[in-house]
mmCIF file of C-alpha atoms in Angstrom:
data_model
loop_
_atom_site.group_PDB
_atom_site.id
_atom_site.type_symbol
_atom_site.label_atom_id
_atom_site.label_comp_id
_atom_site.label_asym_id
_atom_site.label_seq_id
_atom_site.Cartn_x
_atom_site.Cartn_y
_atom_site.Cartn_z
ATOM 1 C CA MET A 1 -29.747 -3.434 11.031
ATOM 2 C CA ILE A 2 -26.706 -4.145 12.616
ATOM 3 C CA ALA A 3 -26.529 -7.566 11.154
ATOM 4 C CA ASN A 4 -27.042 -6.338 7.786
ATOM 5 C CA GLU A 5 -24.083 -3.443 7.998
ATOM 6 C CA PHE A 6 -21.970 -6.595 9.276
ATOM 7 C CA SER A 7 -22.671 -8.880 6.706
ATOM 8 C CA MET A 8 -21.895 -5.476 4.248
ATOM 9 C CA LYS A 9 -18.469 -4.467 5.375
ATOM 10 C CA CYS A 10 -17.383 -8.259 5.999
ATOM 11 C CA ASN A 11 -18.365 -9.011 2.111
ATOM 12 C CA LEU A 12 -16.062 -6.269 1.559
ATOM 13 C CA LEU A 13 -13.276 -7.106 3.686
ATOM 14 C CA ILE A 14 -13.306 -10.417 1.687
ATOM 15 C CA LYS A 15 -13.325 -8.890 -1.607
ATOM 16 C CA ILE A 16 -9.935 -6.727 -0.565
ATOM 17 C CA ILE A 17 -8.253 -9.311 0.575
ATOM 18 C CA ASN A 18 -9.128 -11.742 -1.960
ATOM 19 C CA GLN A 19 -7.403 -8.734 -4.240
ATOM 20 C CA MET A 20 -4.409 -9.249 -2.518
ATOM 21 C CA LYS A 21 -3.771 -12.075 -2.515
ATOM 22 C CA LYS A 22 -0.745 -12.298 -4.720
ATOM 23 C CA PHE A 23 0.986 -9.277 -3.011
ATOM 24 C CA THR A 24 3.000 -9.301 0.483
ATOM 25 C CA TYR A 25 1.927 -10.968 3.600
ATOM 26 C CA LEU A 26 3.405 -7.530 5.896
ATOM 27 C CA PHE A 27 1.007 -5.293 3.773
ATOM 28 C CA ARG A 28 -1.892 -7.386 3.778
ATOM 29 C CA THR A 29 -1.505 -7.466 7.369
ATOM 30 C CA ALA A 30 -1.446 -3.871 7.227
ATOM 31 C CA VAL A 31 -4.417 -3.170 5.573
ATOM 32 C CA LEU A 32 -5.959 -5.996 7.897
ATOM 33 C CA VAL A 33 -5.338 -3.994 10.915
ATOM 34 C CA LEU A 34 -6.855 -0.379 9.481
ATOM 35 C CA CYS A 35 -10.034 -2.344 8.323
ATOM 36 C CA ILE A 36 -10.293 -3.316 10.959
ATOM 37 C CA ALA A 37 -9.759 -0.062 12.660
ATOM 38 C CA ALA A 38 -12.173 1.516 10.415
ATOM 39 C CA LEU A 39 -15.214 -1.113 11.664
ATOM 40 C CA PRO A 40 -15.109 0.328 15.299
ATOM 41 C CA SER A 41 -19.174 -1.387 15.507
ATOM 42 C CA LEU A 42 -18.144 -4.299 15.188
ATOM 43 C CA THR A 43 -15.826 -7.226 17.689
ATOM 44 C CA LYS A 44 -12.775 -8.299 16.748
ATOM 45 C CA ALA A 45 -13.353 -11.608 16.750
ATOM 46 C CA GLN A 46 -15.826 -10.862 14.724
ATOM 47 C CA VAL A 47 -13.726 -9.471 11.646
ATOM 48 C CA PHE A 48 -11.418 -11.837 12.573
ATOM 49 C CA ASN A 49 -12.987 -14.962 12.023
ATOM 50 C CA LYS A 50 -14.594 -13.237 8.609
ATOM 51 C CA ILE A 51 -11.083 -12.637 7.336
ATOM 52 C CA LYS A 52 -9.542 -15.728 8.498
ATOM 53 C CA ASP A 53 -11.866 -17.820 6.498
ATOM 54 C CA ALA A 54 -11.171 -15.742 3.468
ATOM 55 C CA THR A 55 -7.206 -15.487 3.550
ATOM 56 C CA THR A 56 -7.007 -19.514 4.336
ATOM 57 C CA LYS A 57 -9.048 -19.705 0.977
ATOM 58 C CA GLY A 58 -7.112 -17.851 -1.120
ATOM 59 C CA LYS A 59 -3.538 -19.354 0.920
ATOM 60 C CA THR A 60 -5.126 -22.739 -0.362
ATOM 61 C CA GLU A 61 -5.823 -21.479 -3.497
ATOM 62 C CA GLN A 62 -2.800 -19.905 -3.958
ATOM 63 C CA VAL A 63 -0.594 -22.860 -2.751
ATOM 64 C CA LYS A 64 -2.467 -25.210 -5.490
ATOM 65 C CA LYS A 65 -1.236 -22.569 -7.974
ATOM 66 C CA THR A 66 2.650 -22.948 -7.090
ATOM 67 C CA GLU A 67 2.948 -26.525 -6.126
ATOM 68 C CA PRO A 68 5.252 -28.249 -8.993
ATOM 69 C CA SER A 69 4.090 -31.045 -11.349
ATOM 70 C CA SER A 70 3.904 -34.140 -10.052
ATOM 71 C CA SER A 71 4.293 -35.687 -13.550
ATOM 72 C CA SER A 72 6.846 -38.271 -13.705
ATOM 73 C CA GLY A 73 8.252 -37.235 -16.937
ATOM 74 C CA SER A 74 9.472 -34.282 -14.517
ATOM 75 C CA SER A 75 13.200 -33.778 -14.774
ATOM 76 C CA THR A 76 16.118 -32.387 -12.545
ATOM 77 C CA SER A 77 17.124 -29.877 -14.292
ATOM 78 C CA SER A 78 13.913 -28.584 -15.566
ATOM 79 C CA SER A 79 13.023 -27.772 -12.036
ATOM 80 C CA SER A 80 16.452 -26.095 -11.463
ATOM 81 C CA SER A 81 15.698 -24.158 -14.000
ATOM 82 C CA SER A 82 11.904 -23.312 -12.779
ATOM 83 C CA SER A 83 13.919 -22.057 -9.274
ATOM 84 C CA SER A 84 16.542 -19.995 -11.190
ATOM 85 C CA SER A 85 14.015 -18.434 -13.003
ATOM 86 C CA SER A 86 11.649 -17.782 -10.170
ATOM 87 C CA SER A 87 14.648 -16.074 -8.289
ATOM 88 C CA SER A 88 15.410 -13.433 -11.590
ATOM 89 C CA SER A 89 10.876 -12.407 -11.389
ATOM 90 C CA SER A 90 11.753 -12.379 -7.870
ATOM 91 C CA SER A 91 12.915 -9.329 -7.868
ATOM 92 C CA SER A 92 11.779 -7.784 -10.821
ATOM 93 C CA SER A 93 8.298 -8.810 -8.590
ATOM 94 C CA ASN A 94 9.529 -7.087 -6.099
ATOM 95 C CA LYS A 95 10.726 -3.172 -8.033
ATOM 96 C CA ARG A 96 7.115 -3.452 -9.083
ATOM 97 C CA SER A 97 5.645 -4.383 -5.799
ATOM 98 C CA LYS A 98 5.794 -0.944 -4.070
ATOM 99 C CA ALA A 99 3.310 1.059 -6.728
ATOM 100 C CA VAL A 100 1.326 -2.060 -7.313
ATOM 101 C CA GLU A 101 0.568 -1.964 -3.526
ATOM 102 C CA PHE A 102 0.003 2.066 -3.616
ATOM 103 C CA GLU A 103 -2.888 1.434 -6.247
ATOM 104 C CA ILE A 104 -4.225 -1.052 -3.852
ATOM 105 C CA GLU A 105 -3.690 1.489 -1.025
ATOM 106 C CA ARG A 106 -6.402 3.794 -3.432
ATOM 107 C CA GLU A 107 -8.919 0.963 -4.499
ATOM 108 C CA VAL A 108 -9.192 0.566 -0.422
ATOM 109 C CA MET A 109 -9.576 4.129 0.820
ATOM 110 C CA LYS A 110 -12.113 4.220 -2.322
ATOM 111 C CA GLN A 111 -14.366 1.429 -0.744
ATOM 112 C CA PHE A 112 -14.198 2.492 2.194
ATOM 113 C CA ASP A 113 -15.392 6.096 1.595
ATOM 114 C CA SER A 114 -17.915 4.284 -0.766
ATOM 115 C CA GLU A 115 -19.398 2.748 2.371
ATOM 116 C CA THR A 116 -19.617 7.220 4.188
ATOM 117 C CA LYS A 117 -22.005 9.082 4.326
ATOM 118 C CA THR A 118 -21.313 12.444 4.741
ATOM 119 C CA PRO A 119 -23.096 14.500 8.246
ATOM 120 C CA PRO A 120 -24.729 17.107 8.666
ATOM 121 C CA GLN A 121 -22.376 20.449 8.876
ATOM 122 C CA PRO A 122 -20.553 22.172 10.517
ATOM 123 C CA TRP A 123 -17.941 18.734 11.936
ATOM 124 C CA GLU A 124 -17.254 19.155 15.292
ATOM 125 C CA ILE A 125 -13.694 18.343 15.156
ATOM 126 C CA ALA A 126 -12.081 19.362 18.548
ATOM 127 C CA THR A 127 -9.511 17.302 21.017
ATOM 128 C CA GLU A 128 -8.857 17.709 24.563
ATOM 129 C CA HIS A 129 -5.725 19.426 24.285
ATOM 130 C CA SER A 130 -3.159 20.604 28.046
ATOM 131 C CA LEU A 131 -3.616 24.875 28.253
ATOM 132 C CA THR A 132 -0.669 26.001 30.384
ATOM 133 C CA ILE A 133 -1.594 28.811 33.089
ATOM 134 C CA GLY A 134 0.212 31.677 34.080
ATOM 135 C CA ARG A 135 3.900 32.066 34.436
ATOM 136 C CA THR A 136 3.404 28.948 37.315
ATOM 137 C CA GLY A 137 3.623 26.542 33.866
ATOM 138 C CA GLY A 138 0.234 24.746 36.302
ATOM 139 C CA ALA A 139 -1.779 23.071 32.907
ATOM 140 C CA ARG A 140 -4.763 21.982 32.547
ATOM 141 C CA THR A 141 -6.905 19.774 29.784
ATOM 142 C CA ILE A 142 -9.455 22.032 27.642
ATOM 143 C CA LYS A 143 -11.445 21.005 24.473
ATOM 144 C CA GLY A 144 -11.589 23.527 22.622
ATOM 145 C CA SER A 145 -14.871 23.870 20.048
ATOM 146 C CA VAL A 146 -12.941 23.052 15.856
ATOM 147 C CA THR A 147 -15.401 22.752 13.263
ATOM 148 C CA ALA A 148 -14.965 21.578 9.659
ATOM 149 C CA THR A 149 -17.492 23.335 7.343
ATOM 150 C CA PHE A 150 -17.410 22.456 2.718
ATOM 151 C CA GLN A 151 -18.277 24.280 0.273
ATOM 152 C CA ASP A 152 -17.204 25.225 -3.037
ATOM 153 C CA GLY A 153 -14.374 23.329 -3.732
ATOM 154 C CA VAL A 154 -13.413 24.789 0.172
ATOM 155 C CA LEU A 155 -12.797 23.068 3.237
ATOM 156 C CA THR A 156 -12.879 25.565 6.220
ATOM 157 C CA ILE A 157 -11.171 24.534 9.969
ATOM 158 C CA LYS A 158 -11.749 26.797 12.692
ATOM 159 C CA GLY A 159 -12.234 27.503 15.718
ATOM 160 C CA THR A 160 -9.612 27.640 18.815
ATOM 161 C CA GLY A 161 -8.345 24.211 19.880
ATOM 162 C CA MET A 162 -6.748 21.615 18.725
ATOM 163 C CA MET A 163 -7.797 18.899 15.716
ATOM 164 C CA LYS A 164 -8.603 15.580 16.362
ATOM 165 C CA ASN A 165 -5.839 13.211 14.829
ATOM 166 C CA PHE A 166 -7.651 10.689 13.298
ATOM 167 C CA ALA A 167 -6.135 6.788 12.525
ATOM 168 C CA SER A 168 -5.471 5.637 9.001
ATOM 169 C CA PHE A 169 -8.701 4.766 6.869
ATOM 170 C CA GLU A 170 -10.380 6.584 9.534
ATOM 171 C CA PRO A 171 -13.367 7.913 8.330
ATOM 172 C CA ARG A 172 -13.703 12.173 8.420
ATOM 173 C CA PRO A 173 -16.084 14.090 7.828
ATOM 174 C CA TRP A 174 -15.280 15.011 4.490
ATOM 175 C CA GLY A 175 -14.748 11.422 3.733
ATOM 176 C CA ALA A 176 -16.884 10.925 1.297
ATOM 177 C CA ILE A 177 -16.375 14.265 -0.128
ATOM 178 C CA ARG A 178 -12.552 14.695 -0.450
ATOM 179 C CA ASN A 179 -12.031 14.063 -4.167
ATOM 180 C CA GLU A 180 -14.231 17.177 -4.183
ATOM 181 C CA ILE A 181 -11.846 19.855 -1.697
ATOM 182 C CA LYS A 182 -9.587 21.854 -3.877
ATOM 183 C CA GLN A 183 -8.596 24.341 -1.140
ATOM 184 C CA VAL A 184 -8.018 24.081 2.197
ATOM 185 C CA ILE A 185 -7.932 27.098 4.612
ATOM 186 C CA ILE A 186 -6.074 25.813 8.983
ATOM 187 C CA ALA A 187 -8.163 29.357 10.315
ATOM 188 C CA ASP A 188 -5.909 31.519 13.157
ATOM 189 C CA ASP A 189 -6.566 30.048 16.737
ATOM 190 C CA VAL A 190 -6.596 26.206 16.247
ATOM 191 C CA TYR A 191 -3.035 25.161 16.668
ATOM 192 C CA ASN A 192 -2.774 21.505 14.489
ATOM 193 C CA ILE A 193 -3.517 19.668 11.722
ATOM 194 C CA GLY A 194 -4.414 16.536 12.763
ATOM 195 C CA ALA A 195 -2.841 12.946 11.898
ATOM 196 C CA HIS A 196 -4.258 11.633 8.172
ATOM 197 C CA ALA A 197 -6.557 15.135 8.329
ATOM 198 C CA PHE A 198 -6.180 15.109 4.383
ATOM 199 C CA MET A 199 -5.289 12.014 3.538
ATOM 200 C CA GLY A 200 -5.591 11.102 0.112
ATOM 201 C CA CYS A 201 -7.589 13.975 -0.880
ATOM 202 C CA GLU A 202 -6.245 13.832 -4.274
ATOM 203 C CA ASN A 203 -7.898 16.842 -5.572
ATOM 204 C CA LEU A 204 -6.707 19.205 -3.508
ATOM 205 C CA THR A 205 -4.204 21.984 -4.797
ATOM 206 C CA SER A 206 -3.176 24.319 -1.548
ATOM 207 C CA ILE A 207 -3.255 24.447 1.635
ATOM 208 C CA LYS A 208 -3.594 28.079 3.865
ATOM 209 C CA ILE A 209 -1.906 27.260 7.333
ATOM 210 C CA GLY A 210 -3.216 29.695 9.765
ATOM 211 C CA LYS A 211 -0.229 31.365 12.179
ATOM 212 C CA THR A 212 -1.094 29.780 15.146
ATOM 213 C CA VAL A 213 -0.482 25.955 14.486
ATOM 214 C CA GLU A 214 2.438 24.725 16.275
ATOM 215 C CA ILE A 215 1.430 21.232 14.707
ATOM 216 C CA ILE A 216 1.721 19.337 11.834
ATOM 217 C CA GLY A 217 0.646 15.268 12.452
ATOM 218 C CA SER A 218 1.963 12.281 10.486
ATOM 219 C CA SER A 219 0.698 11.758 6.842
ATOM 220 C CA ALA A 220 -1.428 14.894 7.063
ATOM 221 C CA PHE A 221 -0.089 15.305 2.979
ATOM 222 C CA CYS A 222 -0.403 11.073 1.754
ATOM 223 C CA TYR A 223 -1.569 10.952 -1.437
ATOM 224 C CA CYS A 224 -2.383 14.445 -1.471
ATOM 225 C CA SER A 225 -1.348 13.788 -5.675
ATOM 226 C CA SER A 226 -2.512 17.214 -7.149
ATOM 227 C CA LEU A 227 -0.482 19.331 -4.298
ATOM 228 C CA LYS A 228 1.996 22.316 -5.417
ATOM 229 C CA GLU A 229 3.298 23.517 -3.420
ATOM 230 C CA LEU A 230 3.453 24.396 0.655
ATOM 231 C CA ASN A 231 3.870 27.405 2.761
ATOM 232 C CA ILE A 232 4.941 26.331 6.524
ATOM 233 C CA PRO A 233 4.891 29.505 9.316
ATOM 234 C CA LYS A 234 7.333 30.360 11.932
ATOM 235 C CA SER A 235 5.215 28.960 14.492
ATOM 236 C CA VAL A 236 5.254 25.170 13.605
ATOM 237 C CA THR A 237 8.150 23.928 15.839
ATOM 238 C CA SER A 238 6.639 19.849 15.269
ATOM 239 C CA ILE A 239 5.831 17.981 11.941
ATOM 240 C CA ASN A 240 5.491 14.391 12.970
ATOM 241 C CA GLU A 241 7.395 11.575 10.393
ATOM 242 C CA GLY A 242 5.193 8.962 12.153
ATOM 243 C CA SER A 243 5.490 5.222 12.468
ATOM 244 C CA ASP A 244 3.516 3.914 9.323
ATOM 245 C CA ILE A 245 6.304 3.926 6.854
ATOM 246 C CA SER A 246 3.570 2.983 4.099
ATOM 247 C CA CYS A 247 2.474 6.823 4.520
ATOM 248 C CA ARG A 248 4.802 8.916 5.530
ATOM 249 C CA THR A 249 3.960 12.724 5.761
ATOM 250 C CA PHE A 250 4.657 14.374 2.366
ATOM 251 C CA ASP A 251 4.116 10.791 0.676
ATOM 252 C CA LYS A 252 2.645 10.550 -2.784
ATOM 253 C CA CYS A 253 2.511 14.312 -3.459
ATOM 254 C CA LEU A 254 3.200 13.742 -6.888
ATOM 255 C CA SER A 255 3.040 17.517 -8.036
ATOM 256 C CA LEU A 256 4.675 19.244 -5.002
ATOM 257 C CA THR A 257 7.569 21.211 -6.331
ATOM 258 C CA ALA A 258 8.218 22.953 -2.842
ATOM 259 C CA ILE A 259 8.208 23.449 0.715
ATOM 260 C CA HIS A 260 8.285 26.997 1.870
ATOM 261 C CA VAL A 261 9.120 27.656 5.732
ATOM 262 C CA GLU A 262 8.252 31.695 7.011
ATOM 263 C CA ALA A 263 11.448 33.108 8.146
ATOM 264 C CA GLY A 264 12.057 33.301 11.944
ATOM 265 C CA ASN A 265 10.564 29.383 11.837
ATOM 266 C CA PRO A 266 13.642 28.107 15.066
ATOM 267 C CA GLU A 267 13.135 24.310 13.599
ATOM 268 C CA PHE A 268 12.668 23.973 10.285
ATOM 269 C CA GLN A 269 14.340 25.753 7.174
ATOM 270 C CA SER A 270 13.659 25.512 2.874
ATOM 271 C CA ASP A 271 16.975 25.259 0.856
ATOM 272 C CA ASN A 272 15.425 26.390 -2.659
ATOM 273 C CA GLY A 273 12.084 23.965 -1.403
ATOM 274 C CA VAL A 274 13.645 21.670 0.106
ATOM 275 C CA LEU A 275 12.736 21.108 4.068
ATOM 276 C CA TYR A 276 14.938 20.257 7.200
ATOM 277 C CA SER A 277 14.960 20.217 10.130
ATOM 278 C CA ALA A 278 16.851 21.243 13.171
ATOM 279 C CA ASP A 279 18.830 17.917 14.025
ATOM 280 C CA ASN A 280 21.651 17.377 16.679
ATOM 281 C CA ASN A 281 23.432 20.894 15.851
ATOM 282 C CA GLY A 282 22.789 19.864 12.177
ATOM 283 C CA TRP A 283 20.187 18.954 9.638
ATOM 284 C CA LYS A 284 17.257 16.287 9.085
ATOM 285 C CA LEU A 285 17.024 16.392 4.978
ATOM 286 C CA LEU A 286 12.670 16.084 5.416
ATOM 287 C CA CYS A 287 11.682 16.037 2.210
ATOM 288 C CA TYR A 288 12.861 16.606 -1.005
ATOM 289 C CA PRO A 289 9.657 17.314 -3.307
ATOM 290 C CA ALA A 290 8.822 14.606 -5.825
ATOM 291 C CA ALA A 291 7.865 17.053 -8.398
ATOM 292 C CA LYS A 292 11.103 19.275 -7.817
ATOM 293 C CA LYS A 293 12.700 20.548 -10.733
ATOM 294 C CA GLY A 294 16.487 19.506 -11.537
ATOM 295 C CA SER A 295 18.331 16.879 -12.201
ATOM 296 C CA SER A 296 21.319 17.231 -9.135
ATOM 297 C CA TYR A 297 21.046 18.243 -5.788
ATOM 298 C CA LYS A 298 24.052 18.805 -3.082
ATOM 299 C CA ILE A 299 22.481 17.760 0.607
ATOM 300 C CA LYS A 300 23.037 20.776 2.954
ATOM 301 C CA GLU A 301 26.285 20.363 5.023
ATOM 302 C CA LYS A 302 26.174 19.879 8.452
ATOM 303 C CA THR A 303 22.891 17.457 7.573
ATOM 304 C CA ILE A 304 23.277 14.428 9.719
ATOM 305 C CA SER A 305 20.088 12.287 8.502
ATOM 306 C CA LEU A 306 17.511 11.484 6.101
ATOM 307 C CA TRP A 307 14.149 11.139 6.807
ATOM 308 C CA ASP A 308 12.831 7.391 5.286
ATOM 309 C CA GLY A 309 11.735 8.021 1.644
ATOM 310 C CA ALA A 310 12.984 11.709 1.459
ATOM 311 C CA PHE A 311 13.608 11.980 -2.470
ATOM 312 C CA ALA A 312 10.624 9.178 -2.872
ATOM 313 C CA PHE A 313 8.687 9.907 -6.375
ATOM 314 C CA ASN A 314 11.135 12.001 -7.806
ATOM 315 C CA PRO A 315 11.635 11.014 -11.831
ATOM 316 C CA GLU A 316 14.096 14.387 -12.027
ATOM 317 C CA ILE A 317 16.841 13.120 -9.423
ATOM 318 C CA THR A 318 19.753 11.896 -11.450
ATOM 319 C CA GLU A 319 22.058 12.828 -9.091
ATOM 320 C CA VAL A 320 22.550 13.405 -5.134
ATOM 321 C CA THR A 321 25.720 14.381 -3.041
ATOM 322 C CA TYR A 322 26.333 13.346 0.594
ATOM 323 C CA PRO A 323 27.874 15.383 3.046
ATOM 324 C CA ALA A 324 31.135 14.539 5.735
ATOM 325 C CA LYS A 325 28.491 14.080 8.520
ATOM 326 C CA THR A 326 26.011 12.064 7.529
ATOM 327 C CA GLY A 327 25.685 9.002 8.694
ATOM 328 C CA ASP A 328 23.590 6.736 6.555
ATOM 329 C CA VAL A 329 22.060 7.319 3.115
ATOM 330 C CA GLY A 330 18.125 6.847 4.391
ATOM 331 C CA ARG A 331 14.865 4.008 4.151
ATOM 332 C CA LEU A 332 13.539 4.181 1.065
ATOM 333 C CA THR A 333 15.983 7.351 -0.426
ATOM 334 C CA PHE A 334 14.137 7.137 -3.744
ATOM 335 C CA GLU A 335 11.944 5.176 -3.708
ATOM 336 C CA ASN A 336 10.087 4.698 -7.291
ATOM 337 C CA SER A 337 12.610 7.736 -8.138
ATOM 338 C CA PRO A 338 13.490 5.451 -11.058
ATOM 339 C CA ASN A 339 16.206 8.261 -13.190
ATOM 340 C CA ILE A 340 18.535 7.883 -10.146
ATOM 341 C CA ARG A 341 22.148 7.351 -11.736
ATOM 342 C CA THR A 342 24.907 9.035 -9.016
ATOM 343 C CA LEU A 343 25.099 9.097 -5.117
ATOM 344 C CA ILE A 344 28.506 10.776 -4.181
ATOM 345 C CA LEU A 345 29.603 9.944 -0.807
ATOM 346 C CA LEU A 346 31.508 12.343 0.735
ATOM 347 C CA GLY A 347 32.015 10.784 4.118
ATOM 348 C CA GLU A 348 33.864 8.118 5.741
ATOM 349 C CA SER A 349 31.894 6.210 7.228
ATOM 350 C CA VAL A 350 28.611 6.480 5.489
ATOM 351 C CA LYS A 351 26.432 3.812 6.504
ATOM 352 C CA MET A 352 23.428 1.903 3.928
ATOM 353 C CA ILE A 353 21.554 0.833 6.801
ATOM 354 C CA ILE A 354 20.924 -2.103 5.092
ATOM 355 C CA SER A 355 22.394 -4.487 2.545
ATOM 356 C CA ARG A 356 20.566 -5.861 -0.240
ATOM 357 C CA THR A 357 20.881 -9.788 1.850
ATOM 358 C CA TYR A 358 17.226 -8.327 3.019
ATOM 359 C CA GLU A 359 16.152 -7.008 -0.653
ATOM 360 C CA SER A 360 12.761 -8.467 0.056
ATOM 361 C CA SER A 361 12.173 -6.969 2.579
ATOM 362 C CA LEU A 362 10.478 -3.157 0.847
ATOM 363 C CA HIS A 363 10.111 -1.175 3.626
ATOM 364 C CA TRP A 364 13.600 -0.370 4.277
ATOM 365 C CA ILE A 365 15.947 -0.924 1.038
ATOM 366 C CA PRO A 366 16.982 2.868 -0.203
ATOM 367 C CA PHE A 367 16.824 1.632 -3.684
ATOM 368 C CA VAL A 368 12.543 0.263 -4.211
ATOM 369 C CA GLY A 369 11.586 1.190 -8.030
ATOM 370 C CA VAL A 370 15.203 1.713 -9.042
ATOM 371 C CA ASP A 371 17.378 -0.348 -11.533
ATOM 372 C CA ILE A 372 20.758 -0.501 -8.689
ATOM 373 C CA SER A 373 22.712 -2.408 -11.431
ATOM 374 C CA GLN A 374 22.846 1.407 -13.203
ATOM 375 C CA VAL A 375 23.404 3.156 -9.749
ATOM 376 C CA LYS A 376 27.282 4.190 -9.203
ATOM 377 C CA ILE A 377 28.227 5.505 -5.681
ATOM 378 C CA ILE A 378 30.964 7.857 -5.650
ATOM 379 C CA VAL A 379 33.302 7.546 -2.700
ATOM 380 C CA PRO A 380 36.848 9.655 -1.783
ATOM 381 C CA ALA A 381 39.980 7.229 -3.302
ATOM 382 C CA SER A 382 41.527 7.188 0.037
ATOM 383 C CA ILE A 383 39.276 6.049 1.905
ATOM 384 C CA PHE A 384 37.906 3.841 -1.361
ATOM 385 C CA SER A 385 38.978 0.251 0.836
ATOM 386 C CA LYS A 386 36.507 0.910 3.881
ATOM 387 C CA TYR A 387 33.213 0.263 1.983
ATOM 388 C CA THR A 388 35.190 -2.758 -0.213
ATOM 389 C CA THR A 389 36.848 -4.450 2.019
ATOM 390 C CA ASN A 390 34.962 -6.212 4.657
ATOM 391 C CA ASN A 391 31.964 -3.662 5.292
ATOM 392 C CA SER A 392 29.234 -5.461 5.869
ATOM 393 C CA ASP A 393 27.504 -2.367 5.804
ATOM 394 C CA TRP A 394 28.331 -2.605 2.087
ATOM 395 C CA LYS A 395 27.517 -5.980 1.933
ATOM 396 C CA GLY A 396 25.016 -6.365 -1.850
ATOM 397 C CA TYR A 397 26.789 -3.231 -3.121
ATOM 398 C CA ILE A 398 30.243 -3.527 -2.971
ATOM 399 C CA ASP A 399 30.054 -3.189 -7.209
ATOM 400 C CA ASN A 400 28.100 -0.334 -7.380
ATOM 401 C CA VAL A 401 30.994 2.023 -5.040
ATOM 402 C CA VAL A 402 33.804 3.173 -7.600
ATOM 403 C CA ALA A 403 36.738 5.847 -6.586
ATOM 404 C CA GLY A 404 36.037 9.434 -7.081
ATOM 405 C CA ASP A 405 38.866 12.337 -7.575
ATOM 406 C CA PHE A 406 37.306 14.900 -5.647
#
């Protein structure tokens, strides 16, 4: 039985790796790690050996396809032309690859879900947490009782305590029926929403968060592409961005129009549906929803920084104004927001974070999936030279910088 399961799952991994031969090494490595995490019954050595065989074969085939012809009729000029063509096509390929990788990631989830059986309800999903006792501040670790049930399209989380934090692609009890989930209800006395809890619930349209929830885990709503609005109660004091840049908390919520925050929340605020958090006597812009209407937006005054992918996947946005205190443009800020045309920077020392010299590193630059030749970066005329003269922060973007009359 174990041997059959081992063979079946390894064949699945080989299939996935073979599908991804043409994509970035970094992305394939990330998926490989996630695959291993999703197969706890197998030893790492067993999985690595199977994957190594598959990837080695894939790399060999790639090399054979890309090796130059050894024909004696090949000329230096044709080689040069081929190199130039390869370089120009590489940039175009890089712009498309994020969207393609998105589809591959979804396919990976589907394949793993097909191997997952739904256990009997209710599903126990509690985890240990620290409980402060009395005024002395003493604490003890307890494990509450948190369960999940599903009926008629509604997933209900209830009990007392904290939900488990799931690893990316780790099987969740509702994994096999995730696309049947239309609504999630987090009842009172549950203290958190676990990391990756609802990742990939593509037909989820609404979430009701209980008034005791304090923490929203990283990537909790990633790939919830039908989620329309989110209401965050005043009890929430932490929303974890997480370290997985490929699947951020609100990443690929393609139908999300607004994130609202209940009045009295000490850590978060909504500016007409745009989510901010308190940050060093200022603000951090966390999420400009992907389906928010409007072509221009002025970032809130005293905003110091932005979350990765703050304006990602929004087809409407064309112009964004950065206030004087903002320190940098941000990473992956306009990822696959194809119509961004104008950035207005009011600060004297706004940084690009990473120059186009490193544009092949798709996990960092602000304009993945954007035709940068169409983007104007407008700065005050009085400091124009600071952006265009020996400024390594803007290397590669200097041709996009123009002086404005503010």
